[in-house]
Amino acid sequence: MTKRKRVIYATKDKLEKVNPKNKAYYKAYRNSRISANSDMKNTTYKTYQSFFNHFLVYLMEHWDNLDLYSEEFQLMAVDIMEGFMVFCQTELGNNKKVINTKLSAVSSFFHWSVRRGRVDHHPFDGKLERVQGANDEKIIAEHFLTQKEVNKITRTLAKREDGYDIIDQLIWGIMMDSANRVGAVSKLTISSLDLENMKFNNIREKRGKLVEVVFNKGTKKIIEEWLEMRKDMDNLEVDAFFVSYYGGEYRPMAVTTLQERIKRIGLILGITDFRSHSIRKTSLNLIFEMTNNLALTAQMANHKSVETTQQSYIKPQSKTELRDEINRMRNK
């Protein structure tokens, strides 16, 4: 049996490009742990450092070297970690035991950071499932919905029955139309809304980058209805576009609340692990299928390179689909 060639991922040249703040954070953590238990310096802590370096390089290459203690990281932590899990399996060929150890390495760092008062809370504790099942199973399910499935969700939400309301319609409509990340959608405000041109302006996304969040005519009508409804909501003085009422007042809706609503939207199709990234992947994949223009799709995704779009946001064709496409071309 031929062994799989070992992949050297966290190379010296890549580590040199890692955010120096992140390296300093981890150095402080490692020194603290070694001072408490020096016997583990060359065993567990050495393994954890190696695995944490993999995570830092991944963060550098795929998430613009995001500061681990930044608000942006806290907001996007679950998506980042889920992406890291998939990357470890598909690109590094790690088995489930190794991937879970890598998650533990990152999680232990944040538990320490909370104890030291460096962050208020652990950004993904209790929100991320560890790898389970056989090694050949997908770690995180990928949902590329068909246009027919998208239409079914749209029609179901429009009825506003079974616990679905106008907020669910807006989340679905804006995310499908814009293909933006949930981190940007959670920051939408009334003051940033340009209804006439059907967009929200200057919304902060990854690494503080300012982006537009666009929407189409169908969603515009729902937004107009929501703006009228807000006028009748007593003491609603919050600029946030999505709001929740708790503690006797209206407040900006938390990202976790948005994610819970998105998960319930997936139940329309019987999908129990539907996520915000499922909507983003679906939207971008359908754009590519309609236009066959990878550059345009990458622009909608706010990606710097088309490679990122093609690798993670375009549904891979099965062997059967490839065969059928080849036969269609032959018969032209």
Phi, psi and omega in degrees: 000128182279129179284144176289134180296132182292132181266122175268103187265308183275070181286164183300318182292327177288319180297331178294337181270352182294143178311119182300331177297316180296321178294324179291320178301313184290324178299318179297318178297312184296317179299321179296316182291321180293321179296331180276332183207081185291340180296338183262006184304315185258013178239264183301312184292330177292318177295315180299319180296318178300315181290324179293326176298322175302316181295318181295321178292319176302317180296323179292317186280329187246344183228033172054035175060038184305136177294127184298336181259008183281160176297324180297318179294316180303321183289322187256009190304316183296315178298320180297313183291322177296319177296322178295321179298314179297317180300317181298323180284310188279324184262323182263348178071024181288144174275175188296326180295316180295317181297317178296325177293323177296320177297320178297322179298317180287318182297318179299322177300316182286327174300317177296318181298323177293315180299327180273000178075019180278334173224157182285326183207159176288124189288341180224009179296127180080358182249356187232128178272135176287163182293131178229160177087189183291158183295335184270004178278152174295135179287309178240124182296137176256129182243106172253097183286150174278167178298325179297318179291322177299315180297323179296316178297316181301314180294318182295316180295327181296335179286335181053049178242170176057035176090355178273143183225190184296329179295319177299319177300317182292316178301311181298311183296313182293318182289323177291318182292319188266332186061023178281161176289156181296332178300322178285316182298326179291342183262006181298142179228161176294319183292338179270356184282126172247088187295320183299318181265007174054060178197160168253133184261149170051055177263130182283132179237223181299137177054030177074009180295134180272128182227164171268144173242108188262162175211166184257180187298321180299317178290326179302319179297321179291323177297317178300320177295318180295321179296322177292319179297321181298330180296333182265003180266113186300136175059028176272095182244009182279136180283341181303140181288316177261127183231157174233149178253112176204155183066024177079012180206162176275136179223160175303136181292131180289153179300322180298325178292318176300316181296321178296320178295320179296320178299320179292328177299322179298334181295340176302327179258006182078016179268120185267347181239039179288135184228170178301324180292336177296321179292315180298315179297317180298312182300312183291322179295319179292325176298315180294318180298325181283321187258336188055031183241100184291324180296316178298317180297319179296323178295318177298328181278352186061036178267147177282332182227149179289339180297319179299316180297312183294321184288321190245346188236001176249126183296124178295142178277140176285166179300323179296316179296320178296317178300313182296322179293319178297318180295322177297320180292323179294327186270002179291000000 
